[in-house]
JSON list of C-alpha atoms in Angstrom, two decimals:
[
{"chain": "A", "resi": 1, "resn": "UNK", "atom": "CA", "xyz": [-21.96, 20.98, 6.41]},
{"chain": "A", "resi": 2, "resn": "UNK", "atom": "CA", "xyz": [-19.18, 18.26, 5.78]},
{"chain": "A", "resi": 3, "resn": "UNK", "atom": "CA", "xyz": [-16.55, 21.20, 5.50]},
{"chain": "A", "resi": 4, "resn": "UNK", "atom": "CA", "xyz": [-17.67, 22.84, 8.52]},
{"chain": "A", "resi": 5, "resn": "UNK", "atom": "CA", "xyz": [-17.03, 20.01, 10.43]},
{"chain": "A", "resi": 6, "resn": "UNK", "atom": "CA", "xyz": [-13.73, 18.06, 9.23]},
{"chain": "A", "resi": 7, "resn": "UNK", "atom": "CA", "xyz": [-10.89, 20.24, 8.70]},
{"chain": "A", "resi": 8, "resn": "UNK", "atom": "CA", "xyz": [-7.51, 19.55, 8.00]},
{"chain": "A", "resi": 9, "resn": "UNK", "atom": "CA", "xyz": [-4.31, 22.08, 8.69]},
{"chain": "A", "resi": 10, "resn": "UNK", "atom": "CA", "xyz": [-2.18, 22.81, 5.46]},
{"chain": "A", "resi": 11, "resn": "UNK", "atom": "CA", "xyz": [0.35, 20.22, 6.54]},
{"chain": "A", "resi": 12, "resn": "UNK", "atom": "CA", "xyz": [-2.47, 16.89, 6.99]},
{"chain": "A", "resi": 13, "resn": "UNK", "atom": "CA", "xyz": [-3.66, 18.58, 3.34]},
{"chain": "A", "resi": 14, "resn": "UNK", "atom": "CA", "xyz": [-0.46, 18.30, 1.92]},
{"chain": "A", "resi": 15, "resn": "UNK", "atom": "CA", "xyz": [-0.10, 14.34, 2.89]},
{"chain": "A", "resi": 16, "resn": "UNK", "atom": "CA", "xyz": [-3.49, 13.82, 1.81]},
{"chain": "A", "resi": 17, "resn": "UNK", "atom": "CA", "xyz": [-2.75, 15.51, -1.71]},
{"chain": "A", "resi": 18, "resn": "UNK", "atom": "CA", "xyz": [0.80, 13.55, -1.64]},
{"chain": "A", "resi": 19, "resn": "UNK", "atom": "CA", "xyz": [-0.93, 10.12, -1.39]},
{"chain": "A", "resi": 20, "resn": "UNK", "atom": "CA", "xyz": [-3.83, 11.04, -4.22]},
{"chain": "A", "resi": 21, "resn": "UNK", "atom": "CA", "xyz": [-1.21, 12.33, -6.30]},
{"chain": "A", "resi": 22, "resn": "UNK", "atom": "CA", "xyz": [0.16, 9.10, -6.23]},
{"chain": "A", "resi": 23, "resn": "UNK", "atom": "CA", "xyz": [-2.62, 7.52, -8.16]},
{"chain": "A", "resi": 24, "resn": "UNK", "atom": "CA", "xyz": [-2.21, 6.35, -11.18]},
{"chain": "A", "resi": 25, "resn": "UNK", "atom": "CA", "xyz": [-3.83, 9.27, -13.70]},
{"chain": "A", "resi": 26, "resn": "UNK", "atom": "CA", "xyz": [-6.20, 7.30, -15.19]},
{"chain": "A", "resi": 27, "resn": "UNK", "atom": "CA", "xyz": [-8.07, 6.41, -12.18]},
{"chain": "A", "resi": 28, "resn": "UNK", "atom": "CA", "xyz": [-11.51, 8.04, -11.65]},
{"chain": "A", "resi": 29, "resn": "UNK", "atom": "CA", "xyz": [-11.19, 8.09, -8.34]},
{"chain": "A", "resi": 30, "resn": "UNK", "atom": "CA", "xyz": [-8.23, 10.83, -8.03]},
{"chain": "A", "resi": 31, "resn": "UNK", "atom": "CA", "xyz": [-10.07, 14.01, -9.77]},
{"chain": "A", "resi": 32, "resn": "UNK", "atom": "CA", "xyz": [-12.95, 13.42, -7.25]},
{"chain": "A", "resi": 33, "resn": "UNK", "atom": "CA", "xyz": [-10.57, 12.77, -4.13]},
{"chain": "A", "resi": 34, "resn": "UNK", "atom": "CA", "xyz": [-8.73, 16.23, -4.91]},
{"chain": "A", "resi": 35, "resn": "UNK", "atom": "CA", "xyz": [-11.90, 17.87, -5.80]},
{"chain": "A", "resi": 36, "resn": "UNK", "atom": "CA", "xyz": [-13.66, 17.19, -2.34]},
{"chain": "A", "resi": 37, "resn": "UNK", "atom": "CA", "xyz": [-10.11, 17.57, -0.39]},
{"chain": "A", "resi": 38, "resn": "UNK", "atom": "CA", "xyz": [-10.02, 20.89, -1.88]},
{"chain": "A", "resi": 39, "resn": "UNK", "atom": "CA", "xyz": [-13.91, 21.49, -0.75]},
{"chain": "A", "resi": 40, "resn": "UNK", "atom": "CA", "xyz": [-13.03, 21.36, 2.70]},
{"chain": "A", "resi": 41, "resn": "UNK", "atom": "CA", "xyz": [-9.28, 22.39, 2.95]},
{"chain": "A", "resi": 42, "resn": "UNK", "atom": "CA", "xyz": [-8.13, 25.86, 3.35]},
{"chain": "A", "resi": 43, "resn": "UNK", "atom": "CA", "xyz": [-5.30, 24.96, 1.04]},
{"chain": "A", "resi": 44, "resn": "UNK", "atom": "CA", "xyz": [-5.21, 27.01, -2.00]},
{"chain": "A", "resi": 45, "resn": "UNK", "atom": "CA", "xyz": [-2.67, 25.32, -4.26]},
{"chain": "A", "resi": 46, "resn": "UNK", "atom": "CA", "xyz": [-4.98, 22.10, -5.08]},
{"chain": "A", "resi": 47, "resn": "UNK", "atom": "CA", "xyz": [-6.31, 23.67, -8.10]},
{"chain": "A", "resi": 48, "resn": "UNK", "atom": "CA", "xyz": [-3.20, 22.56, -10.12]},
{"chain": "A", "resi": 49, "resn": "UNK", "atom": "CA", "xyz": [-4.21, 19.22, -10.96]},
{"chain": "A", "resi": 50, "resn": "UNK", "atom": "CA", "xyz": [-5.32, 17.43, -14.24]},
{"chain": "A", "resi": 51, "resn": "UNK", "atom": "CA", "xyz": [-9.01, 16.98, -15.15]},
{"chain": "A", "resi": 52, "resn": "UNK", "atom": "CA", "xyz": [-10.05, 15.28, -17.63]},
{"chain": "A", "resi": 53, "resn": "UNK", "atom": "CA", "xyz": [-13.57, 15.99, -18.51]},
{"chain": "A", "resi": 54, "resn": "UNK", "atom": "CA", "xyz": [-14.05, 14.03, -20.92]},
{"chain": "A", "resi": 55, "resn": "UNK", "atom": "CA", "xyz": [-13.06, 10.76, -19.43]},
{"chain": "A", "resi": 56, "resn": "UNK", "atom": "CA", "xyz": [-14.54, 11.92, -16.25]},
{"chain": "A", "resi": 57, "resn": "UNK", "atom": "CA", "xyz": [-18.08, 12.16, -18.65]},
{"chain": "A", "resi": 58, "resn": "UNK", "atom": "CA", "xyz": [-17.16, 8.72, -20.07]},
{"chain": "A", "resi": 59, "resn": "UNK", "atom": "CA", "xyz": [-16.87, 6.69, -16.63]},
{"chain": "A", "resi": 60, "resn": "UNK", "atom": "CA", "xyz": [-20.47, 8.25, -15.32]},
{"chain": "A", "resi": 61, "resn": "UNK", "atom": "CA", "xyz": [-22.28, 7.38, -18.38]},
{"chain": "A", "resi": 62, "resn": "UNK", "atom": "CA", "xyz": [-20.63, 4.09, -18.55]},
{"chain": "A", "resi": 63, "resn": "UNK", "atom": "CA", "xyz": [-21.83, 3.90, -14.48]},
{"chain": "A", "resi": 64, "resn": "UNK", "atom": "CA", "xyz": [-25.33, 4.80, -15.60]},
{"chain": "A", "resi": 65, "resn": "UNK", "atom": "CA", "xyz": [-25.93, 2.14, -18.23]},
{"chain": "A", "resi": 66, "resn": "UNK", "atom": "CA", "xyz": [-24.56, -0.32, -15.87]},
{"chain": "A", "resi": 67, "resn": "UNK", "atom": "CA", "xyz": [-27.08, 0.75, -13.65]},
{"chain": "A", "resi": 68, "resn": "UNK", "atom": "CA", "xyz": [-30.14, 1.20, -16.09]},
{"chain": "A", "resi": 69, "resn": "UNK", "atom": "CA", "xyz": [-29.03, -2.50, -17.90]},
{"chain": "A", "resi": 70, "resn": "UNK", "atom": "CA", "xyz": [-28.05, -0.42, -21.32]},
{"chain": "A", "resi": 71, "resn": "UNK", "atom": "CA", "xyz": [-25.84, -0.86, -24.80]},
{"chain": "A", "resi": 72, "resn": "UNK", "atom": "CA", "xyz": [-23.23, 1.43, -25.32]},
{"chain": "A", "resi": 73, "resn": "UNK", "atom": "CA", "xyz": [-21.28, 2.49, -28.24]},
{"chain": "A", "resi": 74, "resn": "UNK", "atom": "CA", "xyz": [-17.45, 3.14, -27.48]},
{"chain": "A", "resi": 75, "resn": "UNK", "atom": "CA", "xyz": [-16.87, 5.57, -30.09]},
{"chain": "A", "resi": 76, "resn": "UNK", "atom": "CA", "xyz": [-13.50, 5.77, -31.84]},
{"chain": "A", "resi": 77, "resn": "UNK", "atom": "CA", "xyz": [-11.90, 2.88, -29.10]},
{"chain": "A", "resi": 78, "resn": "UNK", "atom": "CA", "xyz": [-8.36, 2.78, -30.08]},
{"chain": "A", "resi": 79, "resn": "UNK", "atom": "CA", "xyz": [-7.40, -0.89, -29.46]},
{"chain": "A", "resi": 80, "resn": "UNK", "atom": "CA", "xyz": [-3.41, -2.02, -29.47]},
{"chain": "A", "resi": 81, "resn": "UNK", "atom": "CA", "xyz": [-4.01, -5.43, -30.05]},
{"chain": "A", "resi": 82, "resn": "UNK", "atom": "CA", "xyz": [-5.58, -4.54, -33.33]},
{"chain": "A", "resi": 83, "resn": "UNK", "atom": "CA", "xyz": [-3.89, -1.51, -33.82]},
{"chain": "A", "resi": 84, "resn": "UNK", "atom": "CA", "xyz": [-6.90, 0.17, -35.09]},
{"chain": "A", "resi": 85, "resn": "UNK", "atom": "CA", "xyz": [-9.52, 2.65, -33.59]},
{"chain": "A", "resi": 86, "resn": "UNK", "atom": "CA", "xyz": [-13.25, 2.14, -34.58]},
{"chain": "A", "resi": 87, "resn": "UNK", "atom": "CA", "xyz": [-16.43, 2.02, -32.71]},
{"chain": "A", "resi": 88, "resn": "UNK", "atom": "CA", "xyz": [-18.00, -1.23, -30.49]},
{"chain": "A", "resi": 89, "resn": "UNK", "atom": "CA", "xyz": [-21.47, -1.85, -29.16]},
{"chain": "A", "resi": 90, "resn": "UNK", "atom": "CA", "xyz": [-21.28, -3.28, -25.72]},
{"chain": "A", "resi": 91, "resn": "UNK", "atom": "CA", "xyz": [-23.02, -4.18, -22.48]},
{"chain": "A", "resi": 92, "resn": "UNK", "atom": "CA", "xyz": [-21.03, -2.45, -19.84]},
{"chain": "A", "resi": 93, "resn": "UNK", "atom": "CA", "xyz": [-21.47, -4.37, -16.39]},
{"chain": "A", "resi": 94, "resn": "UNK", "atom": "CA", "xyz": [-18.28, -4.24, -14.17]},
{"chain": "A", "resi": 95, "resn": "UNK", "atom": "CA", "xyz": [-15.53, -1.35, -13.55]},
{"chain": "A", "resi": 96, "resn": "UNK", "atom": "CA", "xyz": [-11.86, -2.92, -12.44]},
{"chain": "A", "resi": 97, "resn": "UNK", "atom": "CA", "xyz": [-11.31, -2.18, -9.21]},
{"chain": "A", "resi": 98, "resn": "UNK", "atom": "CA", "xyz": [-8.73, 1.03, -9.98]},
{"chain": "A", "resi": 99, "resn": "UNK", "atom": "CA", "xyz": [-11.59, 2.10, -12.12]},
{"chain": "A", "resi": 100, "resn": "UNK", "atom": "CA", "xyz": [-9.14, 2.14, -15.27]},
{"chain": "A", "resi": 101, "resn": "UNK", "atom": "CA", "xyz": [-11.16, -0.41, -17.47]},
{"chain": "A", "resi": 102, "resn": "UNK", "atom": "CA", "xyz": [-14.82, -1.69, -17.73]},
{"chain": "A", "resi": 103, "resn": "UNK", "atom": "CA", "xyz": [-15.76, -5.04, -18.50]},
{"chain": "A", "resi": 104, "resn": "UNK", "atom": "CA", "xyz": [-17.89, -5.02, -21.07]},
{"chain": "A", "resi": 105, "resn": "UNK", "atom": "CA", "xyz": [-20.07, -7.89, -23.19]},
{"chain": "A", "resi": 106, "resn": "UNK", "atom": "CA", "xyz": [-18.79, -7.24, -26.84]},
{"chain": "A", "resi": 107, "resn": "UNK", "atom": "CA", "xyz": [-21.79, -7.94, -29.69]},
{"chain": "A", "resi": 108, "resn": "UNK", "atom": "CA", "xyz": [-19.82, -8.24, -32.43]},
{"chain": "A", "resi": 109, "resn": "UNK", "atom": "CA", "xyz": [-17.46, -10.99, -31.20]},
{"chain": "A", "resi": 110, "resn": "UNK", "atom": "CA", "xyz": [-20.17, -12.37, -28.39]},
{"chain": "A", "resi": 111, "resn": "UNK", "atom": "CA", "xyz": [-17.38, -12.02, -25.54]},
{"chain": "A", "resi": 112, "resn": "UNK", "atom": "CA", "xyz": [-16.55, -10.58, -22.66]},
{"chain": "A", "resi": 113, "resn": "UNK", "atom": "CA", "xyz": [-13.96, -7.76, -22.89]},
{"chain": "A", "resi": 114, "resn": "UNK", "atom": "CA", "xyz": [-11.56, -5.45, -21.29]},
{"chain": "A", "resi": 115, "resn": "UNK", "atom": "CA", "xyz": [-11.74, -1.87, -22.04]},
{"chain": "A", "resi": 116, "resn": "UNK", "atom": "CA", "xyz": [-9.29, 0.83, -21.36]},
{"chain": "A", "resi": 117, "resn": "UNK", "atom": "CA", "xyz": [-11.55, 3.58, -20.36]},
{"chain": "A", "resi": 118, "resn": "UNK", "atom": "CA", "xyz": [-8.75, 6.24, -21.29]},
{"chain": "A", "resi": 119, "resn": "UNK", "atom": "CA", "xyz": [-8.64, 4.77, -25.14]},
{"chain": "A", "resi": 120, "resn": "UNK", "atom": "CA", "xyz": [-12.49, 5.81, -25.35]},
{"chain": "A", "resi": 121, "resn": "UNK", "atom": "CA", "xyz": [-13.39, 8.88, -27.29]},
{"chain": "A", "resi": 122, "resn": "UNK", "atom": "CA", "xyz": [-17.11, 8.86, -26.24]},
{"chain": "A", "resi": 123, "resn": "UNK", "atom": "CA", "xyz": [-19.33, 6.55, -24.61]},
{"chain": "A", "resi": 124, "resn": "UNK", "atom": "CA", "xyz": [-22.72, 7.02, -26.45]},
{"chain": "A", "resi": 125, "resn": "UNK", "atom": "CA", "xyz": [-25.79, 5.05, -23.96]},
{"chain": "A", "resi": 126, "resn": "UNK", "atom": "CA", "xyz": [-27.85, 3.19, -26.48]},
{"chain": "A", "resi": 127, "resn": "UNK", "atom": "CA", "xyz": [-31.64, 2.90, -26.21]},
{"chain": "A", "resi": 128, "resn": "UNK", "atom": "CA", "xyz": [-31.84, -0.71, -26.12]},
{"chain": "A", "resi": 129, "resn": "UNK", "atom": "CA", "xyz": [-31.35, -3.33, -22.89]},
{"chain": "A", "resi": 130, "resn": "UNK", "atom": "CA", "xyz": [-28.70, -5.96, -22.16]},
{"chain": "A", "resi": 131, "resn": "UNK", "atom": "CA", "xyz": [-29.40, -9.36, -24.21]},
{"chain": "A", "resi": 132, "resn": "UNK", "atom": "CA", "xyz": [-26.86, -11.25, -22.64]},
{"chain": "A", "resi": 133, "resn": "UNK", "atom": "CA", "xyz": [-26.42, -10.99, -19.22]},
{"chain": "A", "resi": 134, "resn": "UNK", "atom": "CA", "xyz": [-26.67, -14.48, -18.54]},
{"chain": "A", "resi": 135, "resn": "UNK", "atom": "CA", "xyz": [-23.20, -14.33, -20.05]},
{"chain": "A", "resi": 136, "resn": "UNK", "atom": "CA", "xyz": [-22.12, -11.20, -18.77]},
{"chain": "A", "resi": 137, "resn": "UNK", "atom": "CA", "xyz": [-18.67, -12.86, -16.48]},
{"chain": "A", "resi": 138, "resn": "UNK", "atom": "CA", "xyz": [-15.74, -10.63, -15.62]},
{"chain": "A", "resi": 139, "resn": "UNK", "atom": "CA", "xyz": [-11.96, -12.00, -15.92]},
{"chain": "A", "resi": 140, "resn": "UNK", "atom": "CA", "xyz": [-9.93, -12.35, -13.63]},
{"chain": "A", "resi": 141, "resn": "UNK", "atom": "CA", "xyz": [-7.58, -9.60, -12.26]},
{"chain": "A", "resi": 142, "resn": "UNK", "atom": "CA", "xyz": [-3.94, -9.75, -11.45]},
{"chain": "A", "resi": 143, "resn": "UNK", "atom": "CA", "xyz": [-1.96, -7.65, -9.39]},
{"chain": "A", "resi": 144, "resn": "UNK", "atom": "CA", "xyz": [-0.17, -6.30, -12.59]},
{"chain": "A", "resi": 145, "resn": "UNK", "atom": "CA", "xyz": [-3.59, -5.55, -14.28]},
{"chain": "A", "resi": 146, "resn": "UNK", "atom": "CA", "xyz": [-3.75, -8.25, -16.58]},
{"chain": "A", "resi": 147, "resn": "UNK", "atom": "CA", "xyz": [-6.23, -10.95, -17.24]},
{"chain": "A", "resi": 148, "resn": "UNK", "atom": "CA", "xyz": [-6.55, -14.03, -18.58]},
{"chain": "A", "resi": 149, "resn": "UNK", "atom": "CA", "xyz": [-7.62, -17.41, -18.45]},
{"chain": "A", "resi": 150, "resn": "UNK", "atom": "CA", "xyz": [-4.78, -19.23, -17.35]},
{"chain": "A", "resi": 151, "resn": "UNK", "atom": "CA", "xyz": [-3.03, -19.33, -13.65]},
{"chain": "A", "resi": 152, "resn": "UNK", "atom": "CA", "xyz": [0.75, -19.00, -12.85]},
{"chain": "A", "resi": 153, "resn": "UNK", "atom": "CA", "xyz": [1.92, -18.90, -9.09]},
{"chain": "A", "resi": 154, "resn": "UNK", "atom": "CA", "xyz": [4.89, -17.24, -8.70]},
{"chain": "A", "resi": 155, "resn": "UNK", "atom": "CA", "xyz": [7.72, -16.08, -6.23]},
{"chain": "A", "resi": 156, "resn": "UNK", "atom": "CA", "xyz": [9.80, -13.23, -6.54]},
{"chain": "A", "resi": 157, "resn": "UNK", "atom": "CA", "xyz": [12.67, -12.33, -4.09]},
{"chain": "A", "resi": 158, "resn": "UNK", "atom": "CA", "xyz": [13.19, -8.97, -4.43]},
{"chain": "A", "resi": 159, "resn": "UNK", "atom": "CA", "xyz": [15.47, -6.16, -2.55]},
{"chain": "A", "resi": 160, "resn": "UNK", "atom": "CA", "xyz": [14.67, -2.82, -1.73]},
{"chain": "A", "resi": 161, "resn": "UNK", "atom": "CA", "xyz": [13.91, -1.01, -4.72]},
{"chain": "A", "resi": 162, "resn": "UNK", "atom": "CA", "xyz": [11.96, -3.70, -6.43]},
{"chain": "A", "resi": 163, "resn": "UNK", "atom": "CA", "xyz": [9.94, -3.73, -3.48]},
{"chain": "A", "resi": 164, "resn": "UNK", "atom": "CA", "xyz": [9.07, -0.20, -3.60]},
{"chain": "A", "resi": 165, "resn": "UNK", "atom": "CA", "xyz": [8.57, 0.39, -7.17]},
{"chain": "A", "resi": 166, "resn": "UNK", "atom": "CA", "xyz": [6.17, -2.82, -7.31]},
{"chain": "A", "resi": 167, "resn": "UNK", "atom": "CA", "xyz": [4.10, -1.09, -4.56]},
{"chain": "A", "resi": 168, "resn": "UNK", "atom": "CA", "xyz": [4.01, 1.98, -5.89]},
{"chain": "A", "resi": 169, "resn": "UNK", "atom": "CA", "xyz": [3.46, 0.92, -9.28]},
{"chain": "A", "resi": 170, "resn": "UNK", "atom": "CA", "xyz": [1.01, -1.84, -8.55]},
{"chain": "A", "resi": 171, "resn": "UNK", "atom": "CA", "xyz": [-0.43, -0.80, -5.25]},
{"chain": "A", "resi": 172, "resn": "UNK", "atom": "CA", "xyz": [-2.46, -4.42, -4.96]},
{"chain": "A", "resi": 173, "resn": "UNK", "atom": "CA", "xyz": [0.68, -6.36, -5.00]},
{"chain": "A", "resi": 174, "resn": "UNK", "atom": "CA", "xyz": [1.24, -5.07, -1.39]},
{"chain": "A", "resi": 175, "resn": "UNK", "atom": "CA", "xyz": [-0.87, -7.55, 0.39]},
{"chain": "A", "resi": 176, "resn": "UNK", "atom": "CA", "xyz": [1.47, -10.32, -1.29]},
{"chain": "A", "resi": 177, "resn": "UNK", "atom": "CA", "xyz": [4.51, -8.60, -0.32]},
{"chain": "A", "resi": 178, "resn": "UNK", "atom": "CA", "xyz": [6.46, -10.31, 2.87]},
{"chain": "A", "resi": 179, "resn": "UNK", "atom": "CA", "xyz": [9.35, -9.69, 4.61]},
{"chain": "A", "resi": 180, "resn": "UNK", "atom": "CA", "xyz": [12.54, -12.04, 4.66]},
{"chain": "A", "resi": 181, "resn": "UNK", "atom": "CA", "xyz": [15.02, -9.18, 6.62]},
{"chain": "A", "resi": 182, "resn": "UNK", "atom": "CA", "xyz": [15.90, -5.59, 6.46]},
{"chain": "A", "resi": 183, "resn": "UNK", "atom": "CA", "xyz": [16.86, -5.97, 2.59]},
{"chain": "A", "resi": 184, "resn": "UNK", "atom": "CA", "xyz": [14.89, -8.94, 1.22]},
{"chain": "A", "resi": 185, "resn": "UNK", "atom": "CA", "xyz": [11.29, -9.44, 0.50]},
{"chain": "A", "resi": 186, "resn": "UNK", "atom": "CA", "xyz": [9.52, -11.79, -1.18]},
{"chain": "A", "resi": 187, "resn": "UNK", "atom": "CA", "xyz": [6.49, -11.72, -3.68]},
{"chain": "A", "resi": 188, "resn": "UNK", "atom": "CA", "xyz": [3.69, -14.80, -3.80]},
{"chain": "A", "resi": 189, "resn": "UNK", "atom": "CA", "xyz": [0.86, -14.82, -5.50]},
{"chain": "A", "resi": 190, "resn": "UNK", "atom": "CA", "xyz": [-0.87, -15.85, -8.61]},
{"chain": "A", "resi": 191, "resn": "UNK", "atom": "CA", "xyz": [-1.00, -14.08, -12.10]},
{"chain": "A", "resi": 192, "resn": "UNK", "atom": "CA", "xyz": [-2.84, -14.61, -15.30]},
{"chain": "A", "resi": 193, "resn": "UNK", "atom": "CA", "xyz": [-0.87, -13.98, -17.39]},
{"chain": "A", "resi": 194, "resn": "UNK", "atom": "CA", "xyz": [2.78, -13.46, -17.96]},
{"chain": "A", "resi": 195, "resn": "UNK", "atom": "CA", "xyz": [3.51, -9.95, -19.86]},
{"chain": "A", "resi": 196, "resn": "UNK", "atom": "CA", "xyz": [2.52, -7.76, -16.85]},
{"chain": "A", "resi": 197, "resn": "UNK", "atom": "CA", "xyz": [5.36, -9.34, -14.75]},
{"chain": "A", "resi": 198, "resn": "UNK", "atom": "CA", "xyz": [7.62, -10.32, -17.37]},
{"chain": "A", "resi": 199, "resn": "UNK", "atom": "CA", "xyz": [8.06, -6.63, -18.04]},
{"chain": "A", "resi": 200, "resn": "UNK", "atom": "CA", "xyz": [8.27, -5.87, -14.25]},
{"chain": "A", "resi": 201, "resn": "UNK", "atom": "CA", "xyz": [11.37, -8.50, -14.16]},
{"chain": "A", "resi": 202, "resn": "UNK", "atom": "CA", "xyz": [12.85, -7.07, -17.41]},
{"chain": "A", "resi": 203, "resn": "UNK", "atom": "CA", "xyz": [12.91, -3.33, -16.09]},
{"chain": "A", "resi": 204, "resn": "UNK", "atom": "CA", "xyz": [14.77, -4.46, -12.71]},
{"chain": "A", "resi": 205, "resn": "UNK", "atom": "CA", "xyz": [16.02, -7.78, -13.76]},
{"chain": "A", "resi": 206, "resn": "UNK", "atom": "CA", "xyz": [19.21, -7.08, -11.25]},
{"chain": "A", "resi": 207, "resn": "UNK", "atom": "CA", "xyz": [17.27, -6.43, -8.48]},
{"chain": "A", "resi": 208, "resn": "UNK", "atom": "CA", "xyz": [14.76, -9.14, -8.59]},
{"chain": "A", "resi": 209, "resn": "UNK", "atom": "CA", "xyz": [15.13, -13.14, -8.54]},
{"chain": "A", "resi": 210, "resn": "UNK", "atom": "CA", "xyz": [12.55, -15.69, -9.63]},
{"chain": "A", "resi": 211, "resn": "UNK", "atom": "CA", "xyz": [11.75, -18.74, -7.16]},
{"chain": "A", "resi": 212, "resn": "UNK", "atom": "CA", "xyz": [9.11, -20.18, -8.05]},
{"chain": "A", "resi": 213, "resn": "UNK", "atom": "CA", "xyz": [7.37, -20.08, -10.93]},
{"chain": "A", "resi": 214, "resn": "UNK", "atom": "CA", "xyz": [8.62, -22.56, -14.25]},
{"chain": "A", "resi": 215, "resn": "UNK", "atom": "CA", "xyz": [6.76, -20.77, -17.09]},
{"chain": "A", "resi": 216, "resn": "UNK", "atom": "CA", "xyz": [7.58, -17.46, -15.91]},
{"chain": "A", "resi": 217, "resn": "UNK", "atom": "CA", "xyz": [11.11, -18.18, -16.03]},
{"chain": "A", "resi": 218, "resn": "UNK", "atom": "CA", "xyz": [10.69, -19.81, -19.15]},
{"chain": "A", "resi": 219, "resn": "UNK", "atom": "CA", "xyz": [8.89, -16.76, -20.65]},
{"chain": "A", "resi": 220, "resn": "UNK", "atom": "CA", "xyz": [11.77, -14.33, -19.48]},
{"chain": "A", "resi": 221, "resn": "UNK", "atom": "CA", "xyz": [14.59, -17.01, -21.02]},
{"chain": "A", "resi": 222, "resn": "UNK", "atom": "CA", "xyz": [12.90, -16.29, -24.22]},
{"chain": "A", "resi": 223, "resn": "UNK", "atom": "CA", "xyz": [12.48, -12.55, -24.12]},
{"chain": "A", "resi": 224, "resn": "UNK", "atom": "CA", "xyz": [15.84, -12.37, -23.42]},
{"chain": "A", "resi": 225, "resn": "UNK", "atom": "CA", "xyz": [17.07, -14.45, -26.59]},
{"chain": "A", "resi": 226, "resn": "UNK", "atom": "CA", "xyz": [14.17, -12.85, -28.57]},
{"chain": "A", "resi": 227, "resn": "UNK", "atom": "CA", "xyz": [16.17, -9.44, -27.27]},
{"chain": "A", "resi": 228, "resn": "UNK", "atom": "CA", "xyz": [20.03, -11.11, -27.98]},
{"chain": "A", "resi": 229, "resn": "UNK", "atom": "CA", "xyz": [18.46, -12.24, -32.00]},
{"chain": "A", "resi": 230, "resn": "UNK", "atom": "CA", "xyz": [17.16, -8.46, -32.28]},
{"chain": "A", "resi": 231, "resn": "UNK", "atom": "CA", "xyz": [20.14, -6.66, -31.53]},
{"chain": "A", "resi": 232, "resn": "UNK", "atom": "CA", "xyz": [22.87, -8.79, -33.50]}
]
């Protein structure tokens, strides 16, 4: 019924299919978005994207024991912090908003977590109910995708390209993106912690300047002589 009554011509499908492509690949959303754009297109040539079935599976059983208050196992998680891959037991109770992690209640280590839903081999549902939500609490979010407990504001002037790639690379940052003229604009906001922009900076450290923002400078200072030590 829906496709007999929206229809797009082959050139409104194409900038539709532009903007999804766009999306990062490991965001659930994007294999759906193409899937019902090519339900009710007459376009042909949408069949060429990737699907992932099995991390498609993974996010809509991880949405289900949200939903029915269940344990999980992540098998074979492959964590780089610990550099290992082995399985958890979890209480899954909040996607990020890009749909790339979950936050999940770890019962080994009795905290919350953030899991890469891509690094999960298989999400097994458990038969056996949440324990803790009481201390079920999602971090906090920044626009670079990282969380943590501290808070760093921070301003970034940035020119042209900066600019872009931030957007297009971190589509949230947008809303903190202004305008000083034609070829300047400036980034405010607050981040949690400092890797996610610190490699941002290092990548297009010509093309961006720090204004505000004392331990982020700091932290760049000493990548930088971390960097000069290396490479003598």
């Amino acid at each position: 019924e829906l496709a007999n009554t929206i229809w797009f011509t082959e050139e409104e499908a194409y900038v539709i299919k532009t903007l999804i492509d766009e999306l990062d690949n490991t965001n659930g959303m994007k294999t759906g978005l193409m899937k019902k754009l090519s339900a009710i297109s007459d376009m042909t040539n949408l069949g060429d994207y990737t699907y992932n079935k099995t991390y498609s599976v993974n996010i809509s059983k991880l949405a289900e024991a949200i939903k029915e208050h269940k344990k999980v196992m992540l098998k074979k998680y492959s964590s780089a912090h610990s550099n290992d891959t082995r399985d958890h037991i979890v209480e899954p109770f909040e996607f990020t908003s890009n749909s790339i992690d979950i936050w999940a209640f770890d019962t080994e280590d009795s905290k919350n977590k953030r899991f890469k839903i891509s690094r999960i081999n298989e999400v097994q549902i458990l038969d056996s109910d949440w324990e803790r939500y009481s201390e079920h609490k999602a971090g906090l979010m920044d626009d670079f995708r990282t969380h943590g407990n501290d808070c760093y504001h921070i301003k970034l002037e940035m020119d042209r390209m900066a600019k872009d790639l931030l957007i297009e690379e971190y589509p949230l940052s947008e809303k903190h993106i202004f305008s000083i003229n034609e070829k300047q604009w400036l980034y405010e906001a607050d981040v949690y912690k400092l890797e996610g922009v610190g490699r941002f900076i290092m990548g297009l450290y010509e093309h961006i300047t720090i204004l505000d923002g004392k331990e982020l400078r700091d932290y760049i200072m000493s990548l930088i002589r971390k960097m000069t030590t290396y490479n003598k």
